[in-house]
Coordinates of N, CA and C in Angstrom, one line a residue:
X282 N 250.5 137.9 223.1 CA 250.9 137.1 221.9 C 250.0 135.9 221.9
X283 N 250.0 135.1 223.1 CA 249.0 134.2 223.0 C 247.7 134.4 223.0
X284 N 247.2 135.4 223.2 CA 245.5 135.7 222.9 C 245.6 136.1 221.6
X285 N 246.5 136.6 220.8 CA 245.9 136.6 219.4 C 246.5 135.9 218.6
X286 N 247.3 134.6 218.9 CA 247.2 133.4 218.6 C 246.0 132.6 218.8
X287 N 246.0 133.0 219.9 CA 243.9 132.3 220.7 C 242.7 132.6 219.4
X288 N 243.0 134.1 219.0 CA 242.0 134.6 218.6 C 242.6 133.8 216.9
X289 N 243.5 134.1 216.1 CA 243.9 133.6 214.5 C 243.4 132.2 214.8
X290 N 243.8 131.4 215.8 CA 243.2 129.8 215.7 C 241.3 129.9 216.0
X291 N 240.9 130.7 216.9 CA 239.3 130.4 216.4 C 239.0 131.1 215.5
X292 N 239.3 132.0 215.1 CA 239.3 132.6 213.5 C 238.7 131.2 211.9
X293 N 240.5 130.0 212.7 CA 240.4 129.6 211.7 C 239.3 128.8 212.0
X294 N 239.2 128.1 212.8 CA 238.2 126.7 213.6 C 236.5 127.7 212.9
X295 N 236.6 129.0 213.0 CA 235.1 129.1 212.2 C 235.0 129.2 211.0
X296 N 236.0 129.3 210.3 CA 236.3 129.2 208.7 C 235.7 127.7 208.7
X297 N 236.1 127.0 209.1 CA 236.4 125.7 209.1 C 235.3 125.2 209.2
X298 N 234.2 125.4 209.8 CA 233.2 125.1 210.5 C 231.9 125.5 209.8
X299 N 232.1 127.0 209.1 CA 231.1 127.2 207.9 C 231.2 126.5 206.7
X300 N 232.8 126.3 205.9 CA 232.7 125.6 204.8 C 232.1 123.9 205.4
X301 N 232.6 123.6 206.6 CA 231.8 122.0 206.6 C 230.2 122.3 206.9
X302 N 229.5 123.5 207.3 CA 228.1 123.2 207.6 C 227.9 123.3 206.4
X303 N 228.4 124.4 204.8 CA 228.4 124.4 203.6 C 228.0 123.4 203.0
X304 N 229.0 122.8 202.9 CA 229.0 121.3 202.4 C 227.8 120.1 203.0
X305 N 227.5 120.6 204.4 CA 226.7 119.6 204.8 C 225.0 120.2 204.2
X306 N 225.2 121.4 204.0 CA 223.7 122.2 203.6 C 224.1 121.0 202.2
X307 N 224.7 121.7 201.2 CA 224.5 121.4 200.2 C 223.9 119.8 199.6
X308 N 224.7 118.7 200.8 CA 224.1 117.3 200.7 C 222.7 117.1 201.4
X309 N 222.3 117.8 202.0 CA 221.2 117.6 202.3 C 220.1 118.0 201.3
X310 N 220.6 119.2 200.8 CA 219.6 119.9 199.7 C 219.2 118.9 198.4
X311 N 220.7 117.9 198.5 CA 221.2 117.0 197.1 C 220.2 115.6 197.2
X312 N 220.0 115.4 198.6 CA 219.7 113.8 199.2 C 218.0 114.2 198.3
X313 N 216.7 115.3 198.3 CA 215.4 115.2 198.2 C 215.5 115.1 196.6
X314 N 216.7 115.9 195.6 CA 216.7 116.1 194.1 C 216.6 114.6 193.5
X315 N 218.1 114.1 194.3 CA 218.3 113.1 194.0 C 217.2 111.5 194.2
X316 N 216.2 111.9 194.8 CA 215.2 111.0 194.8 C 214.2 111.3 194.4
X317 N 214.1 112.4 193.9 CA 213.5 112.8 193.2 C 213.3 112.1 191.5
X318 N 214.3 112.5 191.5 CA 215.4 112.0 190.3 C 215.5 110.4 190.1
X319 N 215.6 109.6 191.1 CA 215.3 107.9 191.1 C 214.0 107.7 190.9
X320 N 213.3 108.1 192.0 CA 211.8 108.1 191.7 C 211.2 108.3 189.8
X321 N 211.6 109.9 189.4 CA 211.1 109.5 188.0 C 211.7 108.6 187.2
X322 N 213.0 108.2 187.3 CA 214.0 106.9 186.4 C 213.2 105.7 186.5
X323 N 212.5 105.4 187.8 CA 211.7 104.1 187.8 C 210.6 104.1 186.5
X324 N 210.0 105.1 186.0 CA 209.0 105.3 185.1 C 209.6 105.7 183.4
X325 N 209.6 104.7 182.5 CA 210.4 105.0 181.3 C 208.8 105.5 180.8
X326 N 208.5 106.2 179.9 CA 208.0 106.6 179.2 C 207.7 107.2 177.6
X327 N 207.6 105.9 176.9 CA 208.0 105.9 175.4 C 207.1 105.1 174.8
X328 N 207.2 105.7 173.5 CA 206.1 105.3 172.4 C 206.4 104.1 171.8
X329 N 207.8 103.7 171.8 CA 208.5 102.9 171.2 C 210.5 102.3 171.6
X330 N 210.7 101.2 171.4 CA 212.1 101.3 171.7 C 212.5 99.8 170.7
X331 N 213.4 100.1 170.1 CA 214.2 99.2 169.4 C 216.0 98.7 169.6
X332 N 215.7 97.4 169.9 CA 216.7 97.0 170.7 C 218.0 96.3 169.3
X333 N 219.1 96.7 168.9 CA 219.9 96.4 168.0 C 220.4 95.2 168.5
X334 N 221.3 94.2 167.0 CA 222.3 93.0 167.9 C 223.7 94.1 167.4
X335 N 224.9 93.3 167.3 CA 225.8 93.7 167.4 C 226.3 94.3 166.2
X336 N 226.1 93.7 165.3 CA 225.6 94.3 163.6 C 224.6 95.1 163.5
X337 N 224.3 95.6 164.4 CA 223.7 97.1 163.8 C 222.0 96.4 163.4
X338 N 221.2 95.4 163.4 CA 220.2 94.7 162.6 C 218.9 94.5 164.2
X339 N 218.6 95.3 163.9 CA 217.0 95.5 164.6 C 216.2 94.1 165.0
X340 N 216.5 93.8 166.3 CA 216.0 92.4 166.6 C 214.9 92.6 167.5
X341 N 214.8 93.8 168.3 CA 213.6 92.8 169.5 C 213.1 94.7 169.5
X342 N 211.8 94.5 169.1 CA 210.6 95.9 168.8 C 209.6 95.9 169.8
X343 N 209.7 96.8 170.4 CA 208.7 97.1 171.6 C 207.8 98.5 171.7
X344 N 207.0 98.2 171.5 CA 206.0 99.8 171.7 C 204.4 99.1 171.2
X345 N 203.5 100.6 171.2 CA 202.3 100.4 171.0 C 201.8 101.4 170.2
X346 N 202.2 100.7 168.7 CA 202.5 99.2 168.2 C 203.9 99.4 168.3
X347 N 204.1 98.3 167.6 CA 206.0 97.7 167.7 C 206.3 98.4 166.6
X348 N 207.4 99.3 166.9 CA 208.3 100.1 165.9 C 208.0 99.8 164.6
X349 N 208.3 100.1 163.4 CA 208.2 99.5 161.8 C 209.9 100.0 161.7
X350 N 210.2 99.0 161.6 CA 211.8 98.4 160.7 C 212.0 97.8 159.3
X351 N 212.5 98.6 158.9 CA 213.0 98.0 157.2 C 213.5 96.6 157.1
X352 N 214.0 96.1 158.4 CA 214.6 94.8 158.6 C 213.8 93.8 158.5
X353 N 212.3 94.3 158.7 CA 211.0 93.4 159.1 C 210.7 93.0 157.9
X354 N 210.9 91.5 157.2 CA 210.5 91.0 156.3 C 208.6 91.3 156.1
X355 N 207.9 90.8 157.0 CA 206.3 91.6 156.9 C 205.8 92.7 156.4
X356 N 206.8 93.6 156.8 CA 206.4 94.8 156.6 C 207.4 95.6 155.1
X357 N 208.4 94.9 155.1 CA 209.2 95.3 153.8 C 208.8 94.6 152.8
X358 N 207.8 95.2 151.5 CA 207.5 94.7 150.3 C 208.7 93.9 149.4
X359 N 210.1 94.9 149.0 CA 211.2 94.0 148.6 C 211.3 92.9 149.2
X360 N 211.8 92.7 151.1 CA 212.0 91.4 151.4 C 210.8 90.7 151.6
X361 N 209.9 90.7 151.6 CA 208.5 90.0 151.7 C 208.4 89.2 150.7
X362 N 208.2 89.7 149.0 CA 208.5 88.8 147.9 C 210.0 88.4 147.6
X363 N 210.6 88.7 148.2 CA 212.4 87.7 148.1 C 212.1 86.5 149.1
X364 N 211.4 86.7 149.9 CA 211.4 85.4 150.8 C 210.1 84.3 150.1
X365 N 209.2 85.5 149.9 CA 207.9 84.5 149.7 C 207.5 84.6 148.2
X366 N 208.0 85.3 147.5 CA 207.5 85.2 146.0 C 205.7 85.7 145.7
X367 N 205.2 85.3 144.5 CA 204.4 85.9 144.5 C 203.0 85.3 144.4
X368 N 203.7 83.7 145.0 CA 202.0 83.1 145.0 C 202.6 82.2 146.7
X369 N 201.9 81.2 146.7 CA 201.6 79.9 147.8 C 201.1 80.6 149.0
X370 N 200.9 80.3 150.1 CA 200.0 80.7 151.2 C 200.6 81.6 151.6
X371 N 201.5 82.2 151.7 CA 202.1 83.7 152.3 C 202.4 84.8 151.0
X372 N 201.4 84.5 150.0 CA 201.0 85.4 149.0 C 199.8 86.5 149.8
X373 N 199.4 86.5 150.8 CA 198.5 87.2 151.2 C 198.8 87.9 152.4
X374 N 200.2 88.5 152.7 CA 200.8 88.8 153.9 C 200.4 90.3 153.8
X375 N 200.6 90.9 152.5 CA 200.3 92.4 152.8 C 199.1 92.5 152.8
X376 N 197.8 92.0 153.1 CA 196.5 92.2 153.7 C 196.2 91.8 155.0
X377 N 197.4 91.3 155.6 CA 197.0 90.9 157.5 C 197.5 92.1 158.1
X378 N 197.3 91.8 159.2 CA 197.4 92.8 160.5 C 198.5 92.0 160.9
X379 N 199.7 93.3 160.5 CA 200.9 93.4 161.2 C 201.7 93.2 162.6
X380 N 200.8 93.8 162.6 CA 201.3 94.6 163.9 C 200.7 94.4 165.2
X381 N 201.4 94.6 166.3 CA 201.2 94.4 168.0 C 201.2 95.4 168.2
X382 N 200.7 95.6 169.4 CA 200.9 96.3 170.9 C 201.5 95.4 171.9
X383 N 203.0 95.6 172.0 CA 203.3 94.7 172.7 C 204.8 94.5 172.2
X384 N 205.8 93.2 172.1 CA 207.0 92.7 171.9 C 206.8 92.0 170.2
X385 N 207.6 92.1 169.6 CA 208.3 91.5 168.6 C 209.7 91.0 168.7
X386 N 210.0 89.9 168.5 CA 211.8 89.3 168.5 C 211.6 88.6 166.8
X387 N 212.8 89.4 166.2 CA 213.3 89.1 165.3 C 214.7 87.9 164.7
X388 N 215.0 87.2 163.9 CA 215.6 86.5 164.1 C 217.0 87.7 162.9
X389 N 218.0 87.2 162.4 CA 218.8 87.9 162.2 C 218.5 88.3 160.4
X390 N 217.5 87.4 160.0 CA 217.3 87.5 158.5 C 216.0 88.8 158.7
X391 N 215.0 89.1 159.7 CA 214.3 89.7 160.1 C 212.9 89.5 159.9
X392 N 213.3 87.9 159.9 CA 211.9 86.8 160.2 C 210.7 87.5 161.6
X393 N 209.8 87.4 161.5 CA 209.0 87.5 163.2 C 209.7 86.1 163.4
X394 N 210.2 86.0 165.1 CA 210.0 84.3 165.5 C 209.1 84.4 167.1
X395 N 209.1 85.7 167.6 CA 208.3 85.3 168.4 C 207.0 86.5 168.7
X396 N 205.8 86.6 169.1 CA 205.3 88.1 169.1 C 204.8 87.7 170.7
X397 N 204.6 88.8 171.2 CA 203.8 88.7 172.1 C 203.0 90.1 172.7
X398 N 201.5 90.3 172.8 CA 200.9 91.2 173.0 C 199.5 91.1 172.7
X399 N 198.9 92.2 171.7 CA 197.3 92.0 171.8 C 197.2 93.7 170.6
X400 N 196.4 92.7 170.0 CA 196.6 91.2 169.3 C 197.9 91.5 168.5
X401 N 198.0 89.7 168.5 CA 199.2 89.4 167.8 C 199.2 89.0 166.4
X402 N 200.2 89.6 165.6 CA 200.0 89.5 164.2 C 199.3 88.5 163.8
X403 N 198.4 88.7 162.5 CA 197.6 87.4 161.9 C 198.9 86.2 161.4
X404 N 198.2 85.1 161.0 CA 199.7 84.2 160.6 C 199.7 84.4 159.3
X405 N 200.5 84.1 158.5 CA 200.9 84.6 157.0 C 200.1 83.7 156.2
X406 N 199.1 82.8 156.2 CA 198.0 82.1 155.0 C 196.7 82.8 155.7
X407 N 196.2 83.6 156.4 CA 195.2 84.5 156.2 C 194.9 85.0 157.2
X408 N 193.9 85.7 158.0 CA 193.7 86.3 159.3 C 192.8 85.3 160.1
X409 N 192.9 85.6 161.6 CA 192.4 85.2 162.4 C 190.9 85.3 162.3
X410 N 190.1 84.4 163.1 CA 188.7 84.8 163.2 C 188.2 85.5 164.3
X411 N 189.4 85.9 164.9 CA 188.9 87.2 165.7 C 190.7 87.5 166.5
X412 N 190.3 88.9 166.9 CA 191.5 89.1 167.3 C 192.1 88.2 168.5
X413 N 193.7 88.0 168.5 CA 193.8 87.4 169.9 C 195.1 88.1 170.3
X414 N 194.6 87.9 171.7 CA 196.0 88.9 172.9 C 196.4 87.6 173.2
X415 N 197.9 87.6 173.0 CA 198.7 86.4 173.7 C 199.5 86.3 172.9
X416 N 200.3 84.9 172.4 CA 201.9 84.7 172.7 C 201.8 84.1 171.0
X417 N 202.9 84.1 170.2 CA 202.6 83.2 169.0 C 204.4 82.9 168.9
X418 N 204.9 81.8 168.0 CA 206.1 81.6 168.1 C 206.3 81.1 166.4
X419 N 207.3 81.2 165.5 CA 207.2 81.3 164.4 C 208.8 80.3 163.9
X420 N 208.8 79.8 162.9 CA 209.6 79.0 162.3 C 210.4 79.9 161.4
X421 N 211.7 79.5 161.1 CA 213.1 80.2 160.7 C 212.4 80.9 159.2
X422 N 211.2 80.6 158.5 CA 210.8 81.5 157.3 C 209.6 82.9 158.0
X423 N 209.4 82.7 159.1 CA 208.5 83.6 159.7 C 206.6 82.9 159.9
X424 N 206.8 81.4 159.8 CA 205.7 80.8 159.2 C 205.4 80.5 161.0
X425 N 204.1 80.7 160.9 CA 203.8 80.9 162.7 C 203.5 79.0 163.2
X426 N 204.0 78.8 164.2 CA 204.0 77.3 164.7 C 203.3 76.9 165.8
X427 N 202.9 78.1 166.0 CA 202.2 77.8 167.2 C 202.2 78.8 168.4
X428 N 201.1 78.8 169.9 CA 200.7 80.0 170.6 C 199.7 80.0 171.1
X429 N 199.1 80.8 172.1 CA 198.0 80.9 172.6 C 198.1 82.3 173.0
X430 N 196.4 82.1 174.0 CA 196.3 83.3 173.9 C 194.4 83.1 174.1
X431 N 193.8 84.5 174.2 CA 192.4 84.7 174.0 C 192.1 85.4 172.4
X432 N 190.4 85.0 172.4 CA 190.2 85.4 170.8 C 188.8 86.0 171.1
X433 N 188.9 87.3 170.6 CA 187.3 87.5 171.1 C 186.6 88.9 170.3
X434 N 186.0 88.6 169.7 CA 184.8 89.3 168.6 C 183.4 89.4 168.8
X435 N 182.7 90.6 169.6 CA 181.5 90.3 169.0 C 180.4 90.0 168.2
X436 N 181.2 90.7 167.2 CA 180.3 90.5 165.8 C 181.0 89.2 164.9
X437 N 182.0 88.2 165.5 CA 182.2 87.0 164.9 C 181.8 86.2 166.3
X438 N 180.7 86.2 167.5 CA 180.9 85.1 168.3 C 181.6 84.5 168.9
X439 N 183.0 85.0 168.7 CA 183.9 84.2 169.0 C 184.0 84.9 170.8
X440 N 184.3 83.9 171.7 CA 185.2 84.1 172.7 C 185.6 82.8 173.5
X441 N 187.3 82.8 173.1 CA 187.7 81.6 173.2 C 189.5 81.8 173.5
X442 N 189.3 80.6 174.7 CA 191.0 80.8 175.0 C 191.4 79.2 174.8
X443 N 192.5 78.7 174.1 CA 193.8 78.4 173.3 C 194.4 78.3 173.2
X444 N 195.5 77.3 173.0 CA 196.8 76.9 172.7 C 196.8 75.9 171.3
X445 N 198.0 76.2 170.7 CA 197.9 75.8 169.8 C 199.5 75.5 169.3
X446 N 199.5 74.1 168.7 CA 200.9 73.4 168.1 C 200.9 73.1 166.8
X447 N 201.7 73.5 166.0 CA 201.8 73.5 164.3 C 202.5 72.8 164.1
X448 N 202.2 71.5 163.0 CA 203.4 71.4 162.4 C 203.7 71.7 160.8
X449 N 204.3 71.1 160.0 CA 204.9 71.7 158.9 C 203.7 71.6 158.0
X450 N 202.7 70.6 158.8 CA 201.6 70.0 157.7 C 200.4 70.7 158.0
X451 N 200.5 71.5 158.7 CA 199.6 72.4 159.2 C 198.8 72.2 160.7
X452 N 197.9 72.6 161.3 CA 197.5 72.3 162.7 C 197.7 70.9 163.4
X453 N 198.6 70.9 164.4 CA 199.0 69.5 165.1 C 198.2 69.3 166.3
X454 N 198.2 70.2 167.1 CA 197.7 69.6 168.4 C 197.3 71.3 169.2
X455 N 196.0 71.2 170.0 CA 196.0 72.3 170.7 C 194.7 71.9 172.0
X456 N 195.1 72.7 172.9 CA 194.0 72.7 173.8 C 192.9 73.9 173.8
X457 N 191.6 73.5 174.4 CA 191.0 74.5 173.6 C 189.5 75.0 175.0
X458 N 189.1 76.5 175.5 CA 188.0 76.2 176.0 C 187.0 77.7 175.1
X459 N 185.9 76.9 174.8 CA 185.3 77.6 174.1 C 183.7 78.0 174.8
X460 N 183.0 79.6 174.2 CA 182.3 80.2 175.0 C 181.2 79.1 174.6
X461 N 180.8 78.1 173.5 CA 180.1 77.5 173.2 C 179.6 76.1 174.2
X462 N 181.1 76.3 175.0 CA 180.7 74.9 176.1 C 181.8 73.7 175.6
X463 N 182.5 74.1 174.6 CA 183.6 73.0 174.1 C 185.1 73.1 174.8
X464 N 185.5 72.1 175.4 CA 186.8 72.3 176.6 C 187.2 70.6 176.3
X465 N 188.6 70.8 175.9 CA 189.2 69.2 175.5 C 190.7 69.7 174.9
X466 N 191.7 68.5 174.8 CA 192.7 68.6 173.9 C 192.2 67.8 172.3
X467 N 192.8 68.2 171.7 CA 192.3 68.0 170.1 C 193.6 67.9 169.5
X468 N 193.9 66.6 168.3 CA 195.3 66.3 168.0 C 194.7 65.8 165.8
X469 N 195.2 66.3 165.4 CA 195.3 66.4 164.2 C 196.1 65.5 163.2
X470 N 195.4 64.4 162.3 CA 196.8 63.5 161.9 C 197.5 64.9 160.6
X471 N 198.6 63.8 160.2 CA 199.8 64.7 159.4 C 198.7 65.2 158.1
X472 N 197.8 64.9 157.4 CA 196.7 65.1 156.6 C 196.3 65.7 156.7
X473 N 195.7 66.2 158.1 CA 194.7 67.0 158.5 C 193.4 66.3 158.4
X474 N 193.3 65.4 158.0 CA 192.2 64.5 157.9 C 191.4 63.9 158.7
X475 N 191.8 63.4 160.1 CA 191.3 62.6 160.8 C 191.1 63.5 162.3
X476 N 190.4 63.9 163.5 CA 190.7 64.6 164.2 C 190.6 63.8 165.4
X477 N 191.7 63.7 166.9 CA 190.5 63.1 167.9 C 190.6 64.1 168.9
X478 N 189.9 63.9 169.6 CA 189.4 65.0 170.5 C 189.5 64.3 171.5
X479 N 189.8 64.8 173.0 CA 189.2 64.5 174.2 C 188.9 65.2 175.0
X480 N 187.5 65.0 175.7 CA 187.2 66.6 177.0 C 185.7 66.5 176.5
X481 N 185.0 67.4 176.5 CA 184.0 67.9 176.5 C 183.1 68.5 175.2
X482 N 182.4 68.0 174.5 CA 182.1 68.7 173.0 C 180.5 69.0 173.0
X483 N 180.0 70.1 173.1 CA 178.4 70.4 173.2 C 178.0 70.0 171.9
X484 N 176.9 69.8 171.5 CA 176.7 68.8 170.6 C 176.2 69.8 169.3
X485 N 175.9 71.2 169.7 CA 175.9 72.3 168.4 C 177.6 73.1 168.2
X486 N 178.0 73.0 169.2 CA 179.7 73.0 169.1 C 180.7 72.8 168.3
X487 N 181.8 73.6 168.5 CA 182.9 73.4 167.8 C 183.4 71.7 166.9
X488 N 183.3 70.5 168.0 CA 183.1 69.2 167.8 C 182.1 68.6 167.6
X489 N 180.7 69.6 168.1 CA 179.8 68.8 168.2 C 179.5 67.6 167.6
X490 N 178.7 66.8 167.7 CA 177.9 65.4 166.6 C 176.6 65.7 166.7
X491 N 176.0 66.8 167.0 CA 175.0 67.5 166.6 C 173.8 66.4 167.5
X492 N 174.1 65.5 167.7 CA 172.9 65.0 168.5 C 172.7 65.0 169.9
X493 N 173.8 65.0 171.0 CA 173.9 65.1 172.0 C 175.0 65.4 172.9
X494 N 175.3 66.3 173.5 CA 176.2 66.4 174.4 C 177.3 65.3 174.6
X495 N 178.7 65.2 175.0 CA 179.6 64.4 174.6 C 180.9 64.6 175.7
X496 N 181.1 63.5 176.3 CA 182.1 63.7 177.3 C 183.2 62.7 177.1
X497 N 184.2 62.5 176.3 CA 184.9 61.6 176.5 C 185.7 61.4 175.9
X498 N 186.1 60.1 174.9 CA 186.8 60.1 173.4 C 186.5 60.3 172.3
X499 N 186.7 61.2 171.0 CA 185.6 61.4 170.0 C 187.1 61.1 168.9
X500 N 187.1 60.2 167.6 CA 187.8 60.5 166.6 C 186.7 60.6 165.5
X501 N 187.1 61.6 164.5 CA 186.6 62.0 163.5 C 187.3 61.7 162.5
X502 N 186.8 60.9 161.4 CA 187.0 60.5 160.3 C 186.5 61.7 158.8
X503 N 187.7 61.3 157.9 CA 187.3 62.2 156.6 C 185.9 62.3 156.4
X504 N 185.3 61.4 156.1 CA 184.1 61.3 155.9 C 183.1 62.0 157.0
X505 N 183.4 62.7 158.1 CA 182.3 63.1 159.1 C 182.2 62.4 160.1
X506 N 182.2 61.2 159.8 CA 181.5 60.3 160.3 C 182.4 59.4 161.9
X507 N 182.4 59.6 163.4 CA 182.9 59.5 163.8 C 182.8 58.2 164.9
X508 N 184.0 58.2 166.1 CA 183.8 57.1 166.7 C 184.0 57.3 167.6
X509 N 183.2 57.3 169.1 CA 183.0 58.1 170.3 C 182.9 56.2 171.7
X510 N 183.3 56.9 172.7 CA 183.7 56.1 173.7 C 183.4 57.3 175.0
X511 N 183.1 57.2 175.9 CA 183.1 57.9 176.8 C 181.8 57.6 178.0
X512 N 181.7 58.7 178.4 CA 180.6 58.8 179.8 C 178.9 58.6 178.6
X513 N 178.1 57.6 179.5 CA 176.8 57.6 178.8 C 176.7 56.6 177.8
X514 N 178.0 55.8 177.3 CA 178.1 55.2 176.2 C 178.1 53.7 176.6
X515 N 177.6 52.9 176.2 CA 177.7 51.5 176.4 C 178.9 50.2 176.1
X516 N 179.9 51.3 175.0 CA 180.8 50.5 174.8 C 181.6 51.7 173.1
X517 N 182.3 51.3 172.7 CA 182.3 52.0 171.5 C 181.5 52.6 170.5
X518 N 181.3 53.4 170.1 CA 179.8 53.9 169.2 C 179.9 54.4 167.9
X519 N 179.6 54.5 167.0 CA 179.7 54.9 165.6 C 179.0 55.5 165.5
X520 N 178.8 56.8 165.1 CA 178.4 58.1 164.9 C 178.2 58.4 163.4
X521 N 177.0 58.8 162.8 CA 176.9 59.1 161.5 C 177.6 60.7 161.3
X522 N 177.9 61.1 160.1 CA 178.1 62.5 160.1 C 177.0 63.5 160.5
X523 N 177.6 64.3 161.3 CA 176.4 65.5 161.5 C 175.5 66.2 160.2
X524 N 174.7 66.1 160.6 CA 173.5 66.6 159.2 C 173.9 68.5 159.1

C-alpha cells in the first residue's frame, strides 16, 4: 500500500514538474518576441500624424509635409478670406509655400502660431528670398513675428543665418551673419526708416557704405545717408549715400 502511494505521489510530482518546465518553456520563448516587439515600438514610422485638443480641432501637424487640415486658415480658401478679405498684405497667401517638413502648432481659430522645420512657410505679405530651415512664431491673426533659421539659394546668392524680431510695424530687430562677410545686430525704428547696425558690414554688403569695410556703429538715415563711429574712425563720421 505504501509503494503505490510512493508510486501515485511521484506520478503526481511529474505532472507537476512538466506543466512547470511548460510554462517555464513558454516564458522563455515569450522573453526574445517580446523584445522583439519593444525594439520595433522604439521606431514610429509615418507619413504624417495629427494631434487633436479636446474639441475635436486639429492643433499640432507633424509629417513630411505637415498634414493639410480644413482647420488651417492658409490652406482653407473660405477661412483664408474670412480672416483676411480680399486685399491688404495677406491678399497674397494663396501663392506662398505652405507648407513644412517638419511641426506646425495651431492656435484654436487655426491660425499657424508656431512652424518649425525646413523650409518654413513663407510669411503671409510675400515669399522669402530663399528658402529657410528653422523656427518662425506667428501673432493671434497668423501674421509671422518673428524666427530664425538658415536661408540658402544658389541661384538667389543667398546663404545666410538669422534671427529675426517683428513688430506690428514691420521688421524690429534681428541678428544677422551673412555669406557676403556681414555679421552684426541690426534694429529698425517704428517707420522702418532709420536703421542702426552694429558688428561688421563689408562695404559691397548687405549694410555696406560701398566705400570701405566697416567695424563698429553705423545708423542709416532715410536719406541713405549715414553716421558711422567705430574701429579706423577718428571720431564720429558722416557718410554720403552709397552711389
Amino acid at each position: 500500500m505504501n509503494a503505490e502511494q510512493d508510486i501515485q505521489d511521484l506520478k503526481r510530482s511529474v505532472r507537476g514538474l512538466k506543466r512547470l518546465v511548460g510554462v517555464m518553456g513558454m516564458a522563455l520563448l515569450a522573453i526574445p518576441v517580446a523584445a522583439f516587439t519593444l525594439r520595433e515600438a522604439d521606431i514610429l514610422r509615418v507619413k504624417g500624424i495629427i494631434i487633436e485638443d479636446d474639441q475635436g480641432r486639429a492643433r499640432i501637424l507633424i509629417g513630411a509635409p505637415a498634414p493639410q487640415v480644413t482647420e488651417r486658415v492658409r490652406t482653407n480658401p473660405e477661412l483664408a478670406r474670412a480672416a483676411w478679405g480680399e486685399s491688404g498684405t495677406r491678399v497674397y497667401w494663396d501663392t506662398l509655400n505652405n507648407d513644412t517638413f517638419g511641426m506646425l502648432i495651431l492656435d484654436e481659430n487655426g491660425h499657424d502660431r508656431v512652424a518649425v522645420g525646413g523650409p518654413v512657410p513663407d510669411p503671409l505679405n510675400g515669399t522669402r528670398i530663399a528658402p529657410m530651415y528653422g523656427l518662425t512664431f506667428h501673432n493671434q491673426e497668423g501674421i509671422e513675428r518673428g524666427g530664425g533659421g538658415h536661408m540658402f539659394s544658389t541661384a538667389a546668392g543667398v546663404d545666410r543665418a538669422s534671427m529675426g524680431l517683428d513688430s506690428q510695424h514691420g521688421e524690429g530687430a534681428g541678428l544677422i551673419a551673412d555669406n557676403d562677410g556681414t555679421a552684426g545686430l541690426w534694429v529698425n525704428d517704428s517707420n522702418n526708416s532709420r536703421l542702426l547696425f552694429s558688428g561688421f558690414a563689408t562695404k559691397d554688403g548687405l549694410i555696406g557704405t560701398k566705400d570701405q569695410d566697416r567695424l563698429g556703429l553705423l545708423i542709416r538715415n532715410p536719406d541713405q545717408t549715414s553716421t558711422f563711429v567705430g574701429a579706423g574712425s577718428t571720431g564720429v563720421e558722416s557718410l554720403p549715400a552709397p552711389e
